[in-house]
Short mmCIF file of C-alpha atoms and ligand atoms in Angstrom, two decimals:
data_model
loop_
_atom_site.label_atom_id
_atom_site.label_comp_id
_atom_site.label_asym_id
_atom_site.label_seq_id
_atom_site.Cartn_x
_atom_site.Cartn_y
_atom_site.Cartn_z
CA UNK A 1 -69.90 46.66 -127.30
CA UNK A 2 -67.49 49.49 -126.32
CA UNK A 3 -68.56 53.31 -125.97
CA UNK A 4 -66.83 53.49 -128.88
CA UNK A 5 -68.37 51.10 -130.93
CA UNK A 6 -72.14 52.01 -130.08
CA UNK A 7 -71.37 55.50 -130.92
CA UNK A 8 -70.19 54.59 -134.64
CA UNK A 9 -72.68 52.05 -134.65
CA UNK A 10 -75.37 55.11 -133.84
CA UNK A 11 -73.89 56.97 -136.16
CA UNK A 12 -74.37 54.47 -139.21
CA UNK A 13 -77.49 53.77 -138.38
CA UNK A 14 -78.61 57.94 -138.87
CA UNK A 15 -76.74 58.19 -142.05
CA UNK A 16 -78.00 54.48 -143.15
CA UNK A 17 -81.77 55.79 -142.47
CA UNK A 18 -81.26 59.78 -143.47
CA UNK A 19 -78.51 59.12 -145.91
CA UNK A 20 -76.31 62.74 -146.48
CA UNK A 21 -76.26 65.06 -148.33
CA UNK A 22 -79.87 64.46 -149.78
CA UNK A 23 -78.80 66.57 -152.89
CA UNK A 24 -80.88 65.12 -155.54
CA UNK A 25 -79.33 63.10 -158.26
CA UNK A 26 -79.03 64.17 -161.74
CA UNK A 27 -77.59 63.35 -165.07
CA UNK A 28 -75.53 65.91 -165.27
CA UNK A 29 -71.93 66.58 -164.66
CA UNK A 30 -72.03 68.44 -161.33
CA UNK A 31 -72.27 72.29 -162.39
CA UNK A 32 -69.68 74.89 -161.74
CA UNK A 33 -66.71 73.62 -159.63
CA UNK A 34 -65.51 74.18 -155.96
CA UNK A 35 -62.27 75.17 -155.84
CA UNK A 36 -61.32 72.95 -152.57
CA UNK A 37 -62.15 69.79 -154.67
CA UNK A 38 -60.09 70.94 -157.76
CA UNK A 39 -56.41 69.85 -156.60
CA UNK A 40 -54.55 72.78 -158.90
CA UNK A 41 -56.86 75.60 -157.65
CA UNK A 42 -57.16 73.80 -153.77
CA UNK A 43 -52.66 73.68 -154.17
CA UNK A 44 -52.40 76.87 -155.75
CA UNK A 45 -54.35 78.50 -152.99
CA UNK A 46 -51.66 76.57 -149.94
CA UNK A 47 -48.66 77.25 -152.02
CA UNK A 48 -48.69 79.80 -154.45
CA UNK A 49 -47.79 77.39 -157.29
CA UNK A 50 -49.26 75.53 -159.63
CA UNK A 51 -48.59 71.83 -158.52
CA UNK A 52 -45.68 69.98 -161.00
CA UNK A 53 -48.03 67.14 -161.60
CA UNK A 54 -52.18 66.29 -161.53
CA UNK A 55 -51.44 62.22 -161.54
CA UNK A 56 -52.32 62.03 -157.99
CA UNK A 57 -54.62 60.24 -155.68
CA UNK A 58 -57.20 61.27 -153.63
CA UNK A 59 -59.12 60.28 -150.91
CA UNK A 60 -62.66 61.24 -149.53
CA UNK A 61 -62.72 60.21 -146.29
CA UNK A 62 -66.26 60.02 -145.31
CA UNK A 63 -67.82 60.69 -148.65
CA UNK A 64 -71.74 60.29 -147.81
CA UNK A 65 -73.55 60.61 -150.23
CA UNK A 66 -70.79 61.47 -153.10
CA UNK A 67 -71.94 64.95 -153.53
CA UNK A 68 -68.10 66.02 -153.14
CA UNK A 69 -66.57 62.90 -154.87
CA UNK A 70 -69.12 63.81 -157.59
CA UNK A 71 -66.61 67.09 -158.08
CA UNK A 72 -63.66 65.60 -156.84
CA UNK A 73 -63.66 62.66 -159.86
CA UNK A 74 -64.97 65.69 -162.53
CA UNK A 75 -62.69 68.33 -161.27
CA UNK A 76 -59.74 65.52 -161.26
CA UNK A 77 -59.55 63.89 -164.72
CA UNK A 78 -55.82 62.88 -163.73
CA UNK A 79 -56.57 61.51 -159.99
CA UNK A 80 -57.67 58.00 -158.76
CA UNK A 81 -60.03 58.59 -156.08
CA UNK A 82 -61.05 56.55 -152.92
CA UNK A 83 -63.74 57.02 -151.45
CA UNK A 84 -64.86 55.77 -147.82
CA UNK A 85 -67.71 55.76 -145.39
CA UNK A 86 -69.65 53.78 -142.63
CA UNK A 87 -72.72 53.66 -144.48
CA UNK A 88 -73.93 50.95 -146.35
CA UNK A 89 -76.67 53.39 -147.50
CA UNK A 90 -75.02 56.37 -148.15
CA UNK A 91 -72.14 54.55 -150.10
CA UNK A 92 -74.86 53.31 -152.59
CA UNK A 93 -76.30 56.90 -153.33
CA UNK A 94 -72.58 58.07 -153.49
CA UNK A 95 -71.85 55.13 -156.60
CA UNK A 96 -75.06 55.93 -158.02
CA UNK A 97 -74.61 59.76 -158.17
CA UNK A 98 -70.99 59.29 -159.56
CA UNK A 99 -72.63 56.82 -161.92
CA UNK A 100 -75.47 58.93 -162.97
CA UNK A 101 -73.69 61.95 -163.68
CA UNK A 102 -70.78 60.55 -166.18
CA UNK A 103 -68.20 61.68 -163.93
CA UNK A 104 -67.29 58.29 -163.29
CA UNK A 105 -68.04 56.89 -166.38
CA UNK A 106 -65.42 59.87 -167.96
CA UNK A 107 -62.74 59.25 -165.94
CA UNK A 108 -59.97 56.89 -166.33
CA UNK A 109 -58.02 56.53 -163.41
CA UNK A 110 -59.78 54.29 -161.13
CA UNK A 111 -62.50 55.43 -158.60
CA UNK A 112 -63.25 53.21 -155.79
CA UNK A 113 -65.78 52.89 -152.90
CA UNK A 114 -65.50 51.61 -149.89
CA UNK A 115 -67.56 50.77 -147.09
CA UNK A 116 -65.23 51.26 -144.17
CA UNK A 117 -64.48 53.73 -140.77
CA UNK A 118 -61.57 56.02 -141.62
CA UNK A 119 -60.00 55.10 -138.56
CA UNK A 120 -58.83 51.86 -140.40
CA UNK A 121 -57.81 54.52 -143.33
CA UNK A 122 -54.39 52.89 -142.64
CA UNK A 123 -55.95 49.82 -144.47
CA UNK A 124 -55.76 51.48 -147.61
CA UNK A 125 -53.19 51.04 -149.93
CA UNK A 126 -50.55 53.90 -150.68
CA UNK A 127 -50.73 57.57 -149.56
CA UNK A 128 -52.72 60.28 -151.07
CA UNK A 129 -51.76 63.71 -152.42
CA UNK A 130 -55.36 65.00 -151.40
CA UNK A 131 -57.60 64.40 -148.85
CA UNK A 132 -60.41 65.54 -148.07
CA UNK A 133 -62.57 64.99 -144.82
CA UNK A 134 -65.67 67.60 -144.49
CA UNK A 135 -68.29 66.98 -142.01
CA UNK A 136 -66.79 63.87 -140.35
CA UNK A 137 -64.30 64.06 -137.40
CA UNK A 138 -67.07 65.75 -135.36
CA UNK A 139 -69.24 63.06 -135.61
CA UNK A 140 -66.19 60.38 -134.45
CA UNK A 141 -66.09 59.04 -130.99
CA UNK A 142 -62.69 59.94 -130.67
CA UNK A 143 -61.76 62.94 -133.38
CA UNK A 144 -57.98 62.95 -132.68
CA UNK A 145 -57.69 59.26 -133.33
CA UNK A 146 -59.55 59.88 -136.64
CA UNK A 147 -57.24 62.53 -137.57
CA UNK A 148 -54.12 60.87 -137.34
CA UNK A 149 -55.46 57.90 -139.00
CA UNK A 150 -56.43 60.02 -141.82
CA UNK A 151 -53.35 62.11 -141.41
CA UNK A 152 -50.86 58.87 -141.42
CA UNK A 153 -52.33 58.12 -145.10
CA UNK A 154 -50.84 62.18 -146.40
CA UNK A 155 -48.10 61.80 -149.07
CA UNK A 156 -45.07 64.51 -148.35
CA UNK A 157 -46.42 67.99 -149.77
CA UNK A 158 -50.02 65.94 -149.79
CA UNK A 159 -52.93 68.12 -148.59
CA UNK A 160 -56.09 67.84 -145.95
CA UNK A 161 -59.26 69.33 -145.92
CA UNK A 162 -60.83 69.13 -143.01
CA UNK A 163 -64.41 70.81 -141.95
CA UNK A 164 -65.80 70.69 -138.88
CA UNK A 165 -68.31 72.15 -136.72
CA UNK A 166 -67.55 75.61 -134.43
CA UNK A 167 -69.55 75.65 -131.41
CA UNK A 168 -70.79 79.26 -131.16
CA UNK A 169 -72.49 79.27 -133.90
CA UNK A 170 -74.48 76.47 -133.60
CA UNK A 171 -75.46 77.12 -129.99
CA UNK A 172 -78.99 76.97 -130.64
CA UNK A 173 -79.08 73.78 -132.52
CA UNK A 174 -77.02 72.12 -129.29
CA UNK A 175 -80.29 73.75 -127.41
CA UNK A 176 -82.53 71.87 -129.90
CA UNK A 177 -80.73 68.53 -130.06
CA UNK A 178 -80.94 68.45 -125.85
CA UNK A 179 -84.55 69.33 -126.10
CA UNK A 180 -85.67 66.86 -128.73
CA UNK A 181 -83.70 64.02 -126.97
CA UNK A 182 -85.63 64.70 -123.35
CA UNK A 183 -88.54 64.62 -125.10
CA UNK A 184 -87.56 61.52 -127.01
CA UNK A 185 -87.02 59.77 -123.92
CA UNK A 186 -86.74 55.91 -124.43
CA UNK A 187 -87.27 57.13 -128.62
CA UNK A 188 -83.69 58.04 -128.72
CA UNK A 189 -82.11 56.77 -131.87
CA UNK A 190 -85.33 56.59 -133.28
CA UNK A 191 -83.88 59.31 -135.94
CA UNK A 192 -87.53 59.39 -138.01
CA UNK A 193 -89.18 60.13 -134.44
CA UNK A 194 -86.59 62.74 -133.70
CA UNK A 195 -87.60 64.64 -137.19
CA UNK A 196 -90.75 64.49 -135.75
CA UNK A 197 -90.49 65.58 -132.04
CA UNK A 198 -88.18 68.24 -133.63
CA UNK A 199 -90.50 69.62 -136.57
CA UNK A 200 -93.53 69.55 -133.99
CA UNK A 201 -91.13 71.66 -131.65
CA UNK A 202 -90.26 74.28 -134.35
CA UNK A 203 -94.04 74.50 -135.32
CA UNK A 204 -95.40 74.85 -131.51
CA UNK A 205 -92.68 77.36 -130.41
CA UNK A 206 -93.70 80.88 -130.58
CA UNK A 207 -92.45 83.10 -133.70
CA UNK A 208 -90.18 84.86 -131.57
CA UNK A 209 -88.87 81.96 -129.89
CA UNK A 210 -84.93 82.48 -130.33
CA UNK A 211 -84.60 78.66 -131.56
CA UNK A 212 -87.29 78.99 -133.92
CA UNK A 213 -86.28 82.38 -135.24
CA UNK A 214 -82.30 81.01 -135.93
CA UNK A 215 -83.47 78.20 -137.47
CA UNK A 216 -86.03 80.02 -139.75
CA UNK A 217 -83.14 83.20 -141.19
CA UNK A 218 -80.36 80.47 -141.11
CA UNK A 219 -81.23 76.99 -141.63
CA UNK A 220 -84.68 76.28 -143.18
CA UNK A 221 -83.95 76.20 -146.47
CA UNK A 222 -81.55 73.24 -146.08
CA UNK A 223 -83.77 71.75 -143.42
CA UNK A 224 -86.77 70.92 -144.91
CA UNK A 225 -85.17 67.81 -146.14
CA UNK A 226 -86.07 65.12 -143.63
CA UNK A 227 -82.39 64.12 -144.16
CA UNK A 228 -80.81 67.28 -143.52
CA UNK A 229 -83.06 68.05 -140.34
CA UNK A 230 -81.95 64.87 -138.72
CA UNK A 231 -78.16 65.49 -139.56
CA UNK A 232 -78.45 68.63 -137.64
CA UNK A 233 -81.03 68.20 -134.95
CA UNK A 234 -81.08 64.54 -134.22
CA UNK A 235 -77.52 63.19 -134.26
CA UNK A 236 -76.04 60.68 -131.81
CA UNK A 237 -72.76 62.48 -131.91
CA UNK A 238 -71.25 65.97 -132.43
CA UNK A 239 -68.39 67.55 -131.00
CA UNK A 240 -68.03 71.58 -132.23
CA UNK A 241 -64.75 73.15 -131.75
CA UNK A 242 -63.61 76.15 -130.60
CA UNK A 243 -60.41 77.84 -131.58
CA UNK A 244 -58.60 76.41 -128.60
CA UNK A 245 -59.97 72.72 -129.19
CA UNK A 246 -59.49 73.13 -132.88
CA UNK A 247 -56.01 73.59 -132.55
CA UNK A 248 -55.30 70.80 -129.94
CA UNK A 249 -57.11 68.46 -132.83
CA UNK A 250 -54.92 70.31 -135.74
CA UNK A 251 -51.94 69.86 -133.31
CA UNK A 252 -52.46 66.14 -132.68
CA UNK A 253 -51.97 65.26 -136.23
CA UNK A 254 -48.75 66.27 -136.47
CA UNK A 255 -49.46 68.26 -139.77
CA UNK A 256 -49.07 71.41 -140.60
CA UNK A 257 -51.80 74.49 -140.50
CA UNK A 258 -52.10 75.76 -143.81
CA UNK A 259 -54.55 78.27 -143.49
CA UNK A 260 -58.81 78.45 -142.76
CA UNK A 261 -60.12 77.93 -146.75
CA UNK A 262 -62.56 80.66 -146.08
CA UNK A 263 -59.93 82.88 -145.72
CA UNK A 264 -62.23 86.03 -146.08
CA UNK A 265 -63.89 85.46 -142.43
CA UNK A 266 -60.93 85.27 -140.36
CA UNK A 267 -59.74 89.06 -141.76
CA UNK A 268 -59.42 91.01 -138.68
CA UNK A 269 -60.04 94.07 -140.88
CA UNK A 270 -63.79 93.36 -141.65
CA UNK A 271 -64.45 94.13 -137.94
CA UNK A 272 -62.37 96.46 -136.41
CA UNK A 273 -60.61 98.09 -140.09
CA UNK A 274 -62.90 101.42 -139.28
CA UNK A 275 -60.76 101.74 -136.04
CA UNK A 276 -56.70 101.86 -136.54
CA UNK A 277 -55.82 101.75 -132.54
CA UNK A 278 -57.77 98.67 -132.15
CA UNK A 279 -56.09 97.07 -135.17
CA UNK A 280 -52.60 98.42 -133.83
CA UNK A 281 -53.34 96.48 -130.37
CA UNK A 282 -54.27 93.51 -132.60
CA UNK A 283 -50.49 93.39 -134.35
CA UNK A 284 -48.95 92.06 -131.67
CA UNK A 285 -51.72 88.96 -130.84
CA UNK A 286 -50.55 85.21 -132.19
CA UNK A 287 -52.03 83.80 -134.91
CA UNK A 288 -54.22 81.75 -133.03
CA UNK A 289 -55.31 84.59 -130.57
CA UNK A 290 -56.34 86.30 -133.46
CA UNK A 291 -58.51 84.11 -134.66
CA UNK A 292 -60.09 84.01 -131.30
CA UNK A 293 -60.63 87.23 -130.91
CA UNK A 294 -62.42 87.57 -135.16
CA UNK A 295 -64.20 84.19 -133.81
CA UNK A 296 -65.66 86.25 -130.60
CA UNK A 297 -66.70 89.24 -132.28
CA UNK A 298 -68.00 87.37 -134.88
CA UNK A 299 -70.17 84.16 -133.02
CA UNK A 300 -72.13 83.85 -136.38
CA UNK A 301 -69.59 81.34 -136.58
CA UNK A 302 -71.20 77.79 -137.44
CA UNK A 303 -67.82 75.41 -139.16
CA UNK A 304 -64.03 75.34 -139.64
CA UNK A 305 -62.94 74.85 -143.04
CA UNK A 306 -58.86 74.51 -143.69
CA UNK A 307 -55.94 72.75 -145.36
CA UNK A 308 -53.17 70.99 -143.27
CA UNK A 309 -50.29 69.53 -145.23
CA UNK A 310 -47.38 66.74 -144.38
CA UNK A 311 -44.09 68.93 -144.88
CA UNK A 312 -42.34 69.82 -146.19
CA UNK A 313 -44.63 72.30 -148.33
CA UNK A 314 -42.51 74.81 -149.96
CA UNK A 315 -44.83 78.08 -149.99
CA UNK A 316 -43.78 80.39 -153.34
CA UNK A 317 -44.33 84.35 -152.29
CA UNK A 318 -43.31 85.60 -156.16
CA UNK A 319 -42.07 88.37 -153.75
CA UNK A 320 -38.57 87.41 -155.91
CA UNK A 321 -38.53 89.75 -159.11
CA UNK A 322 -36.60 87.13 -161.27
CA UNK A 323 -38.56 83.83 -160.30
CA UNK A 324 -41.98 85.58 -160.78
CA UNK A 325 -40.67 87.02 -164.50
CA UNK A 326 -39.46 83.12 -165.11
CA UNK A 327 -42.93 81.90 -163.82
CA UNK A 328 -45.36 80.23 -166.35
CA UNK A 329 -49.11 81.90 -166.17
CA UNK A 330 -52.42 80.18 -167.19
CA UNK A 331 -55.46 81.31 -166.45
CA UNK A 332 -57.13 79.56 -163.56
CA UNK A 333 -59.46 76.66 -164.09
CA UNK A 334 -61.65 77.95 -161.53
CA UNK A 335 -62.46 81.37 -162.88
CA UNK A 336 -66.37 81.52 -164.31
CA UNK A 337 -66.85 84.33 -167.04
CA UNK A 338 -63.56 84.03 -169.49
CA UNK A 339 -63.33 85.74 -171.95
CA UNK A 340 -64.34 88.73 -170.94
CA UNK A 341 -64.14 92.07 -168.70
CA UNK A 342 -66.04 91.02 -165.70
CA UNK A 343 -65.43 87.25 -163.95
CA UNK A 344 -66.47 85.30 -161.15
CA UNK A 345 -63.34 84.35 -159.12
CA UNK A 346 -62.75 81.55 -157.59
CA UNK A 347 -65.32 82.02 -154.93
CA UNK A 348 -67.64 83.15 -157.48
CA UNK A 349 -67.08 86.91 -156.75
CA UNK A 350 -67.16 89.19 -159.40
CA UNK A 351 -63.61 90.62 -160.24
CA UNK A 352 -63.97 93.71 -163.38
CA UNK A 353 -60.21 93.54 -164.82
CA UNK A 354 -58.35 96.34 -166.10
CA UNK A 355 -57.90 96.75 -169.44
CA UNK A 356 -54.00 95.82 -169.21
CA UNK A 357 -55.01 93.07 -166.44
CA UNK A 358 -57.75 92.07 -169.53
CA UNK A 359 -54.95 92.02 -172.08
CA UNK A 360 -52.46 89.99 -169.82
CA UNK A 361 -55.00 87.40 -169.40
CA UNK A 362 -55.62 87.17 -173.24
CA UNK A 363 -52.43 86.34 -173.79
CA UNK A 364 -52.15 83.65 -171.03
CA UNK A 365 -54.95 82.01 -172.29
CA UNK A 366 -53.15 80.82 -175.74
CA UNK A 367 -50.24 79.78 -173.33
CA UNK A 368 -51.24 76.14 -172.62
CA UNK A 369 -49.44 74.98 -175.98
CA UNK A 370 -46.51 76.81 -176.25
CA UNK A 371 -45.30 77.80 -172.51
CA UNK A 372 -44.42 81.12 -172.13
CA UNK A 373 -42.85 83.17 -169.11
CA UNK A 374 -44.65 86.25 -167.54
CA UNK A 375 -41.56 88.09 -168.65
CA UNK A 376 -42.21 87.45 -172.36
CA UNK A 377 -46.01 87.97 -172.22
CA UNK A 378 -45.80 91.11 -170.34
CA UNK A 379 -44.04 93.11 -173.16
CA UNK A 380 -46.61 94.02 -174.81
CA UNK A 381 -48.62 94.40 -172.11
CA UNK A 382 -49.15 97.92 -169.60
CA UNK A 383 -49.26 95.41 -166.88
CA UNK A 384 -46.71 96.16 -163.68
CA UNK A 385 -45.46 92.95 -161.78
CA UNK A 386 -47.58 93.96 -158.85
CA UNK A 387 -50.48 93.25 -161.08
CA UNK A 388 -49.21 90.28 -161.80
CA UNK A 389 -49.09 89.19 -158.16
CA UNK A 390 -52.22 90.88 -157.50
CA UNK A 391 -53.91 88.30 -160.14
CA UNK A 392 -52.26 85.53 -158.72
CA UNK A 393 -53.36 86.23 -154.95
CA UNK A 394 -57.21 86.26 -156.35
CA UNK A 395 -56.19 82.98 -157.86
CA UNK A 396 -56.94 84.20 -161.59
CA UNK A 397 -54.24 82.90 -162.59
CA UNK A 398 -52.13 80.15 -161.72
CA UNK A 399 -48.27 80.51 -161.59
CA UNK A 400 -46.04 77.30 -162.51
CA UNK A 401 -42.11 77.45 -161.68
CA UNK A 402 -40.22 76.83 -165.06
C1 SAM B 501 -72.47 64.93 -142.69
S1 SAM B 501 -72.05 63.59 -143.71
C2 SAM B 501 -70.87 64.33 -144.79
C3 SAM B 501 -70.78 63.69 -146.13
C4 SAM B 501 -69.82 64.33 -147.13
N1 SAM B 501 -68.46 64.36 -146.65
C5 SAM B 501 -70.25 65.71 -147.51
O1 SAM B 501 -69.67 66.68 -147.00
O2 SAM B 501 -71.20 65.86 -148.27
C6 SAM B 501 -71.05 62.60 -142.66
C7 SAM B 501 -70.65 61.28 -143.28
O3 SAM B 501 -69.57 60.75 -142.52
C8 SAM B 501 -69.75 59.36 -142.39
N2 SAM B 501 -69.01 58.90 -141.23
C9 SAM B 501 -69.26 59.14 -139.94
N3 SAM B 501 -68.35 58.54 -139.16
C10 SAM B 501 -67.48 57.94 -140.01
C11 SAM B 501 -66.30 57.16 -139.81
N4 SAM B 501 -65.85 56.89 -138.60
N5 SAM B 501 -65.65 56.71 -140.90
C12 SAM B 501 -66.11 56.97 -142.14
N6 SAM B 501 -67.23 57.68 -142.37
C13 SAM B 501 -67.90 58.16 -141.32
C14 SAM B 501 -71.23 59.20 -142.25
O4 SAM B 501 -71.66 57.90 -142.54
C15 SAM B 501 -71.76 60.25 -143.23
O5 SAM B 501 -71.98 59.70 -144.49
#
C-alpha cells in the first residue's frame, strides 16, 4: 500500500467509526438556510446577478454525513445533486438524513450518493454548476491533486466552495493532536482510544493550562460529541493553510479567486479603521498581502471559507445608471424577517430598513409574477439608486439583467 493509500485508508476508517458531522437527525426540513448552499444567494454574492437559470447540478464533494446536502437538495428544488465520500458509514447517515427530513423525498431532480474519493471526481458524469467541498482537501494526502480533480468537474461560470483549515488558529489543537498521539504510542489509529487519551488529557491538565483553556471558550460545545472530538483531536491527517499555502493550492487549480465567503473578517478596517495612517500604508499592499497582514493581527483565525469559479465569470457592478434602472429586483430568498421593518440578512444580521428602503421592498415582493424594472418600481418610491445598490450589496435583494 502506497503513503497515499494508507493515509485515505486512515482517514475512512475515522469517519467510518466517528462518522461527521454528528448533527442529530430529524424529521424536519433543515431550518433556516445557509446562503453558500442556496446557488441564487451563493451566485448573487460572486457576481452581482441573479443567475439566468436554477436547472443546474451540484456536487458535494465529500458530503459526510449530509448535513450540507441536507440544505443543498432543500435550498435547490431545481438542482440534481451528487453527492460523494470515502465513507461507507458516513454515506449511510448522509441518505438517511436526506431521507428523514423530506428534502429528498420533495425534490425532483435526481439526488445521488456515492461512495467514492473525489480524486476520481473525474468519474462522474457531466460538469457541475456548483460545488461544494468544506472540510475535505485538508484531510487529502495530496490537497492539490484533490483540487484539480474537483476543479476539472466546474462547468464555465460554475462555482467552488472550498473550506479548509488555517493554521494559526488552530495551533493548540496541532499541540493536542501531537500529544495524544505520543501518548497513544502503538494505539495510533485506535480513534475511540484517542477520544480517550485526549478527554483524560483535557480533564488532568490544570484550569489554566493554555490547551485546556482554548478548548474550553472555543471548542467545547461542539466537542463533547465523541465524533466531533475525534475529528479535531485525533485525525490521521490535516494540513492547515496559511495565506501563502492557501494561495499556491487556489493557484494550482487553475480557477479563479472569487472572494473569502466570510467576507466580514478579512476587512482591514475592523482592525486598524481607528488609525487612518496605518490604513493609508495598507492601500498600496496586494490583495494577498493584505490578507496576510488582517490574518496576523487577527490569529483567532481557525478556517478558509471562499468561492473559486471556471471563467469566464462576468462580475455585474450596477455602477452603470441605465443597466441597474433596466435590472429586475426580488427580494432575496435568504432574508429571515419579511415583511417587515427589521430583517435578518443573509448572515442572519439584523438590517432596520428605511421607510423608502421598506416601501421599495414591498413592491419587489409582488414582482415575481409580473417582472418589473427598478426603474418602474422606484417611481413611487423616495428611494435614490444608491439605495438601491446599497440593498443589493447586503444581498436583500437580488438583481436579474432583463
Ligand atoms: C470533516 S468531514 C466534512 C463533511 C461535510 N462536508 C460537512 O462539512 O459537514 C470530512 C469528510 O470528508 C470525507 N473525505 C475525506 N477524504 C475524502 C476523499 N479523498 N474523497 C471523498 N471524501 C473524503 C470524509 O470521509 C468525511 O466524511
Amino acid at each position: 500500500m502506497s503513503d497515499s493509500q494508507a493515509i485515505s485508508a486512515a482517514v475512512a476508517k475515522l469517519y467510518n467509526t466517528f462518522p461527521f458531522p454528528p448533527d442529530p437527525l430529524s424529521d424536519q426540513l433543515p431550518p433556516g438556510y445557509n446562503w453558500r448552499w442556496h446557488w441564487q444567494a451563493a451566485y448573487a454574492f460572486c457576481t452581482g446577478r441573479k443567475p439566468e437559470t436554477s436547472l443546474i447540478r451540484i456536487l458535494d464533494a465529500g458530503c459526510g454525513t449530509g448535513s450540507g446536502t441536507d440544505y443543498l437538495i432543500h435550498l435547490n428544488p431545481e438542482a440534481e445533486v451528487v453527492a460523494i465520500d470515502l465513507s461507507e458509514k458516513a454515506l449511510a447517515v448522509a441518505k438517511e438524513r436526506c431521507e428523514r427530513s423530506g428534502s429528498w423525498a420533495n425534490h425532483e431532480p435526481p439526488v445521488t450518493f456515492e461512495a467514492m474519493p473525489l480524486q476520481q471526481a473525474s468519474e462522474l458524469p457531466g460538469e457541475f454548476d456548483l460545488i461544494n467541498c468544506v472540510g475535505v482537501l485538508h484531510h487529502l494526502p495530496d490537497p492539490i491533486a484533490g483540487i484539480k480533480a474537483i476543479a476539472s468537474k466546474l462547468a464555465p461560470g460554475g462555482l467552488l466552495h472550498i473550506f479548509v483549515y488555517a493554521e494559526l488558529g488552530r495551533w493548540e489543537i496541532r499541540l493536542m493532536q501531537e500529544a495524544i498521539a505520543l501518548l497513544q504510542g502503538s494505539e495510533r489509529g485506535n480513534y475511540p482510544d484517542g477520544v480517550k487519551v485526549g478527554r483524560a488529557l483535557f480533564d488532568t491538565l490544570p484550569e489554566d493550562n493554555r490547551l485546556v483553556q482554548q478548548e474550553k471558550r472555543r471548542w467545547s460545545m461542539e466537542n463533547h460529541r465523541d465524533e466531533a472530538f475525534a475529528d479535531m483531536y485525533v485525525h490521521p491527517q490535516e494540513i492547515d493553510y496559511n495565506i501563502k499555502t492557501l494561495f499556491e493550492l487556489i493557484d494550482a487549480a487553475g480557477l479563479q479567486f472569487v472572494g473569502f465567503s466570510n467576507p466580514q473578517f478579512w476587512q482591514l478596517e475592523r482592525l486598524l479603521g481607528d488609525n487612518p495612517e496605518l490604513m493609508a500604508r495598507a492601500q498600496s499592499l496586494s490583495d494577498r498581502d493584505r490578507f496576510r497582514t488582517i490574518e496576523l493581527l487577527d490569529p483567532s483565525l481557525t478556517h478558509y471559507e471562499f468561492f473559486l469559479a471556471r471563467p469566464p465569470l462576468e462580475i455585474t457592478d450596477w455602477s452603470d445608471d441605465e443597466a441597474l434602472l433596466n435590472a429586475i429586483p426580488e427580494i432575496s430568498p435568504c432574508v429571515d424577517g419579511w415583511p417587515g421593518r427589521t430583517l435578518f440578512d443573509y448572515n442572519y444580521q439584523i438590517v432596520n430598513l428605511s421607510e423608502a428602503e421598506f416601501e421599495f421592498l414591498e413592491l419587489c415582493a409582488t414582482n415575481q409574477t409580473q417582472p418589473t424594472t427598478v426603474g418602474e418600481l422606484l417611481e413611487p418610491v423616495a428611494l435614490t439608486l444608491d439605495g438601491v445598490r446599497s440593498l443589493q450589496k447586503r444581498q436583500i435583494i437580488l438583481l436579474a439583467s432583463p
